[in-house]
Amino acid sequence: MSSGKRPLVVCLLLLMVLPGTWPSAILAGSLEKQTHELAAELRCPVCQNLSVADSPSEMAIQMREIIIEKLKNGESPEQVRGYFVSRYGEWILLAPTRRGFNWLAWLLPFVAILGGAGIIVLTIRRAIKRGHGPNADASRPLDPRYASRLEAELKESER
Amino acid sequence: MATWKKLSLLLSIIPLLLLLAYGFKTNPREVPSPLVGRQAPPFALSMFDGSSKSLEALRGKPVVLNFWASWCFPACYEEAPHLEAAWQIYRDQGVTVIGVDIQDRDTDAKAFIERHKLSFPNGPDLQGKITIDYGVYGVPETFFIRKDGTIHYKHVGALDAKLLKAKIEEML
């Protein structure tokens, strides 16, 4: 082959090879990403508060392999998630689904925050109304017992 | 504090207390199986003795499917003699006991079988597919599968003779 034709052949070869490799590379990337995302949503059954994505346990490894296999077989992430829920129940999901009784887990923290904020605002308002600010008691009349004693002591000190 | 204020405070505390009571009453380690009452997931398992068993082939017979491991001490060691005894008593009535060894070393598993003189079929779940298919989250766990292939009962932890007998009798 002459040196002049070599770049052309290389270009042709690249054009033949690249379209075949790019989609598979993209697919592999997305499969890995999807697997990790799904595994991160699942609780590792044999660990304390670790996701299947984070756990080094044998069971988590096996679960990740099942996720990959199911995704490769054309199952959607929803179907894969559904498979694990059908085997372990909703316990397997690290975040409870927004359904029925589970709404409590999602809403209670916000209710608690809003309630707490409301109580703080009310307490502050009430304190301002009652005049709990600085020198708030200055306008109040003194207890006559203390007033007479103070007067006597002041006179004493002036001598 | 006004009466209505006390009442509203009490009313807001009651649901929280009820929620806490519910939380304290439930066992955080207990994971109720959604499989109970449903068709048992099909499986085919190659046994340590070279034979193979499939759930499909056992249709029409009650099956006791036990998940174990040699490193599961003491629970798996405590229940093994009871499983062997149940197999000896009920095998003539068509009951099959199958042991599924999970996350184990081949030599350790075989030593366990030898130690307890287990004669019922035992095989390793090498890829963990059966284990995950059955929603197993620890060992030992045992599934009692009815003749029609539905799961009758799931037991977590070591089995005793009384429970084994009761559950098998319920399936016969």
XYZ file of N, CA and C in Angstrom, chain A residues 13-135:
369
model
N -11.490 2.674 7.805
C -11.568 1.669 8.885
C -12.252 2.245 10.123
N -11.852 3.492 10.463
C -12.443 4.163 11.622
C -13.949 4.347 11.432
N -14.321 4.752 10.213
C -15.735 4.943 9.913
C -16.526 3.642 10.027
N -15.857 2.532 9.715
C -16.517 1.235 9.805
C -16.650 0.769 11.265
N -15.611 1.045 12.044
C -15.543 0.522 13.417
C -16.326 1.398 14.406
N -16.137 2.741 14.304
C -16.727 3.642 15.299
C -18.245 3.546 15.461
N -19.013 3.550 14.363
C -20.464 3.465 14.574
C -20.876 2.221 15.341
N -20.110 1.178 15.207
C -20.411 -0.065 15.924
C -20.052 0.018 17.397
N -18.962 0.714 17.694
C -18.489 0.744 19.088
C -19.188 1.817 19.923
N -19.473 2.959 19.307
C -20.053 4.058 20.096
C -21.362 3.702 20.793
N -22.346 3.179 20.039
C -23.603 2.875 20.741
C -23.427 1.871 21.870
N -22.570 0.862 21.649
C -22.377 -0.138 22.710
C -21.690 0.484 23.924
N -20.759 1.423 23.644
C -20.081 2.104 24.755
C -21.072 2.952 25.545
N -21.946 3.639 24.794
C -22.969 4.469 25.446
C -23.905 3.585 26.251
N -24.285 2.460 25.641
C -25.182 1.509 26.307
C -24.565 0.968 27.589
N -23.277 0.590 27.478
C -22.572 0.045 28.647
C -22.545 1.070 29.760
N -22.276 2.321 29.364
C -22.241 3.410 30.339
C -23.581 3.591 31.009
N -24.639 3.593 30.215
C -25.972 3.815 30.775
C -26.418 2.615 31.617
N -26.005 1.415 31.215
C -26.352 0.202 31.971
C -25.701 0.248 33.351
N -24.428 0.657 33.353
C -23.694 0.769 34.618
C -24.360 1.815 35.521
N -24.721 2.948 34.887
C -25.347 4.056 35.616
C -26.701 3.614 36.180
N -27.491 2.954 35.331
C -28.814 2.484 35.762
C -28.698 1.469 36.897
N -27.721 0.564 36.763
C -27.494 -0.451 37.796
C -27.153 0.216 39.117
N -26.240 1.195 39.055
C -25.818 1.890 40.279
C -26.989 2.644 40.902
N -27.771 3.314 40.047
C -28.922 4.087 40.549
C -29.941 3.169 41.239
N -30.215 2.026 40.601
C -31.165 1.072 41.179
C -30.621 0.470 42.471
N -29.341 0.091 42.434
C -28.708 -0.514 43.614
C -28.684 0.468 44.784
N -28.554 1.753 44.477
C -28.512 2.777 45.529
C -29.872 2.948 46.195
N -30.937 2.532 45.501
C -32.296 2.647 46.055
C -32.657 1.454 46.928
N -31.868 0.372 46.805
C -32.207 -0.862 47.520
C -31.385 -1.039 48.788
N -32.045 -1.531 49.815
C -31.393 -1.799 51.092
C -30.670 -3.140 51.008
N -29.433 -3.165 51.481
C -28.718 -4.444 51.520
C -29.326 -5.280 52.647
N -29.835 -6.487 52.346
C -30.534 -7.272 53.372
C -29.652 -7.755 54.519
N -28.348 -7.847 54.283
C -27.469 -8.421 55.309
C -26.578 -7.383 55.999
N -26.808 -6.098 55.699
C -25.950 -5.066 56.316
C -26.788 -4.098 57.135
N -26.092 -3.311 57.921
C -26.760 -2.289 58.721
C -26.759 -0.983 57.940
N -27.917 -0.604 57.461
C -28.110 0.704 56.806
C -27.166 0.995 55.651
N -26.926 0.002 54.826
C -26.126 0.212 53.624
C -26.967 -0.142 52.411
N -26.747 0.604 51.342
C -27.479 0.276 50.123
C -26.756 -0.859 49.402
N -27.447 -1.457 48.447
C -26.850 -2.531 47.652
C -25.663 -1.976 46.852
N -25.724 -0.698 46.513
C -24.637 -0.069 45.756
C -23.385 0.098 46.615
N -23.574 0.377 47.899
C -22.439 0.667 48.782
C -21.877 -0.552 49.501
N -22.664 -1.616 49.572
C -22.252 -2.763 50.379
C -21.256 -3.666 49.657
N -20.210 -4.083 50.375
C -19.251 -5.014 49.763
C -19.648 -6.481 49.983
N -20.793 -6.720 50.623
C -21.184 -8.094 50.966
C -21.492 -8.925 49.726
N -21.369 -10.229 49.891
C -21.604 -11.156 48.790
C -23.032 -11.048 48.269
N -23.954 -10.860 49.198
C -25.357 -10.774 48.802
C -25.609 -9.531 47.945
N -24.996 -8.418 48.327
C -25.164 -7.181 47.555
C -24.564 -7.341 46.164
N -23.427 -8.035 46.085
C -22.783 -8.294 44.782
C -23.736 -9.123 43.908
N -24.324 -10.146 44.517
C -25.271 -11.005 43.778
C -26.505 -10.218 43.335
N -26.940 -9.313 44.179
C -28.108 -8.494 43.831
C -27.779 -7.551 42.677
N -26.573 -7.002 42.690
C -26.158 -6.114 41.596
C -26.091 -6.893 40.281
N -25.629 -8.135 40.372
C -25.553 -8.992 39.168
C -26.954 -9.278 38.621
N -27.894 -9.476 39.517
C -29.285 -9.718 39.093
C -29.861 -8.467 38.425
N -29.524 -7.298 38.981
C -30.003 -6.034 38.388
C -29.476 -5.903 36.960
N -28.163 -6.130 36.795
C -27.538 -6.036 35.462
C -28.217 -7.005 34.491
N -28.388 -8.228 34.956
C -28.985 -9.273 34.116
C -30.395 -8.883 33.663
N -31.164 -8.369 34.596
C -32.552 -7.995 34.280
C -32.591 -6.816 33.314
N -31.696 -5.847 33.527
C -31.652 -4.687 32.628
C -31.212 -5.114 31.227
N -30.248 -6.042 31.182
C -29.771 -6.549 29.888
C -30.882 -7.291 29.152
N -31.759 -7.926 29.928
C -32.886 -8.664 29.333
C -34.024 -7.736 28.906
N -33.785 -6.440 29.041
C -34.767 -5.471 28.552
C -35.806 -5.041 29.566
N -35.623 -5.435 30.833
C -36.582 -5.002 31.857
C -36.322 -3.538 32.227
N -37.394 -2.825 32.491
C -37.253 -1.411 32.848
C -36.822 -1.295 34.311
N -36.231 -0.143 34.709
C -35.865 0.031 36.125
C -37.053 -0.185 37.063
N -38.233 0.235 36.616
C -39.459 0.060 37.409
C -39.753 -1.420 37.632
N -39.556 -2.212 36.587
C -39.795 -3.663 36.693
C -38.781 -4.323 37.629
N -37.533 -3.886 37.538
C -36.471 -4.441 38.400
C -36.781 -4.107 39.858
N -37.157 -2.851 40.096
C -37.526 -2.407 41.447
C -38.701 -3.244 41.954
N -39.670 -3.439 41.079
C -40.859 -4.226 41.409
C -40.523 -5.660 41.770
N -39.521 -6.214 41.075
C -39.094 -7.593 41.358
C -38.595 -7.704 42.807
N -37.731 -6.797 43.202
C -37.171 -6.848 44.559
C -38.250 -6.589 45.622
N -39.171 -5.689 45.326
C -40.272 -5.418 46.257
C -41.165 -6.650 46.382
N -41.371 -7.367 45.261
C -42.217 -8.571 45.306
C -41.574 -9.682 46.123
N -40.253 -9.642 46.273
C -39.532 -10.669 47.048
C -39.340 -10.275 48.502
N -39.022 -9.018 48.736
C -38.676 -8.578 50.095
C -39.724 -7.659 50.728
N -40.652 -7.195 49.924
C -41.600 -6.216 50.418
C -40.993 -4.819 50.314
N -41.747 -3.822 50.727
C -41.281 -2.425 50.603
C -40.080 -2.137 51.492
N -39.818 -3.034 52.412
C -38.660 -2.898 53.316
C -37.358 -2.754 52.531
N -37.321 -3.367 51.360
C -36.094 -3.364 50.553
C -35.783 -1.980 49.977
N -36.794 -1.120 49.906
C -36.576 0.232 49.379
C -36.074 1.150 50.492
N -34.977 1.841 50.222
C -34.424 2.739 51.245
C -35.332 3.949 51.469
N -35.986 4.407 50.400
C -36.960 5.501 50.533
C -38.350 4.920 50.353
N -39.223 5.098 51.355
C -40.566 4.525 51.214
C -41.345 5.167 50.064
N -42.188 4.381 49.410
C -42.987 4.918 48.309
C -44.012 5.902 48.860
N -44.356 6.887 48.035
C -45.336 7.897 48.474
C -46.739 7.320 48.280
N -47.126 6.461 49.233
C -48.420 5.784 49.140
C -48.956 5.463 50.519
N -50.235 5.687 50.735
C -50.920 5.300 51.964
C -50.217 5.749 53.239
N -49.987 4.790 54.120
C -49.387 5.049 55.437
C -47.979 5.640 55.322
N -47.306 5.328 54.195
C -45.933 5.815 53.990
C -45.846 7.334 53.900
N -46.973 7.974 53.530
C -46.977 9.440 53.441
C -46.563 10.070 54.767
N -46.862 9.391 55.859
C -46.485 9.891 57.195
C -44.993 10.153 57.273
N -44.222 9.184 56.760
C -42.757 9.298 56.808
C -42.278 10.512 56.014
N -42.997 10.853 54.942
C -42.595 11.983 54.098
C -43.076 13.313 54.678
N -44.288 13.306 55.241
C -44.897 14.566 55.656
C -44.595 14.985 57.093
N -44.441 14.000 57.995
C -44.243 14.334 59.412
C -43.075 15.286 59.684
N -41.905 15.098 59.052
C -40.811 16.044 59.331
C -41.186 17.485 58.999
N -41.901 17.679 57.860
C -42.301 19.035 57.471
C -43.347 19.590 58.442
N -44.279 18.733 58.857
C -45.308 19.138 59.831
C -44.632 19.571 61.136
N -43.636 18.779 61.555
C -42.908 19.078 62.798
C -42.154 20.405 62.681
N -41.506 20.627 61.522
C -40.750 21.879 61.309
C -41.695 23.071 61.321
N -42.810 22.958 60.575
C -43.784 24.058 60.504
C -44.408 24.319 61.874
N -44.740 23.231 62.572
C -45.327 23.363 63.913
C -44.369 24.052 64.869
N -43.131 23.634 64.835
C -42.097 24.217 65.690
C -41.897 25.691 65.389
N -41.851 26.011 64.085
C -41.679 27.416 63.666
C -42.860 28.247 64.146
N -44.060 27.675 64.020
C -45.282 28.360 64.463
C -45.241 28.667 65.950
N -44.818 27.689 66.741
C -44.738 27.856 68.200
C -43.727 28.953 68.547
N -42.574 28.950 67.855
C -41.536 29.963 68.112
C -42.074 31.367 67.808
N -42.734 31.512 66.627
C -43.288 32.809 66.219
C -44.319 33.289 67.241
N -45.225 32.398 67.639
C -46.268 32.756 68.613
C -45.664 33.186 69.948
N -44.649 32.434 70.393
C -43.997 32.738 71.678
C -43.348 34.122 71.631
N -42.648 34.406 70.509
C -41.976 35.703 70.370
C -43.007 36.826 70.368
N -44.095 36.630 69.569
C -45.149 37.655 69.487
C -45.758 37.937 70.865
N -46.046 36.852 71.581
C -46.649 36.986 72.907
C -45.707 37.737 73.858
N -44.425 37.416 73.749
C -43.429 38.057 74.612
C -43.358 39.551 74.329
N -43.436 39.903 73.022
C -43.396 41.328 72.645
C -44.643 42.043 73.176
N -45.814 41.378 73.004
C -47.080 41.956 73.468
C -47.054 42.230 74.970
N -46.559 41.250 75.719
C -46.524 41.375 77.187
C -45.461 42.371 77.632
N -44.588 42.734 76.670
C -43.525 43.683 76.997
C -42.418 43.038 77.782
N -41.921 41.913 77.274
C -40.810 41.230 77.935
C -39.470 41.738 77.439
N -39.541 42.879 76.693
C -38.307 43.435 76.160
C -37.493 44.096 77.261
N -36.360 44.761 76.903
C -35.545 45.417 77.934
C -36.323 46.584 78.562
N -36.138 46.783 79.855
C -36.794 47.840 80.638
C -38.323 47.773 80.569
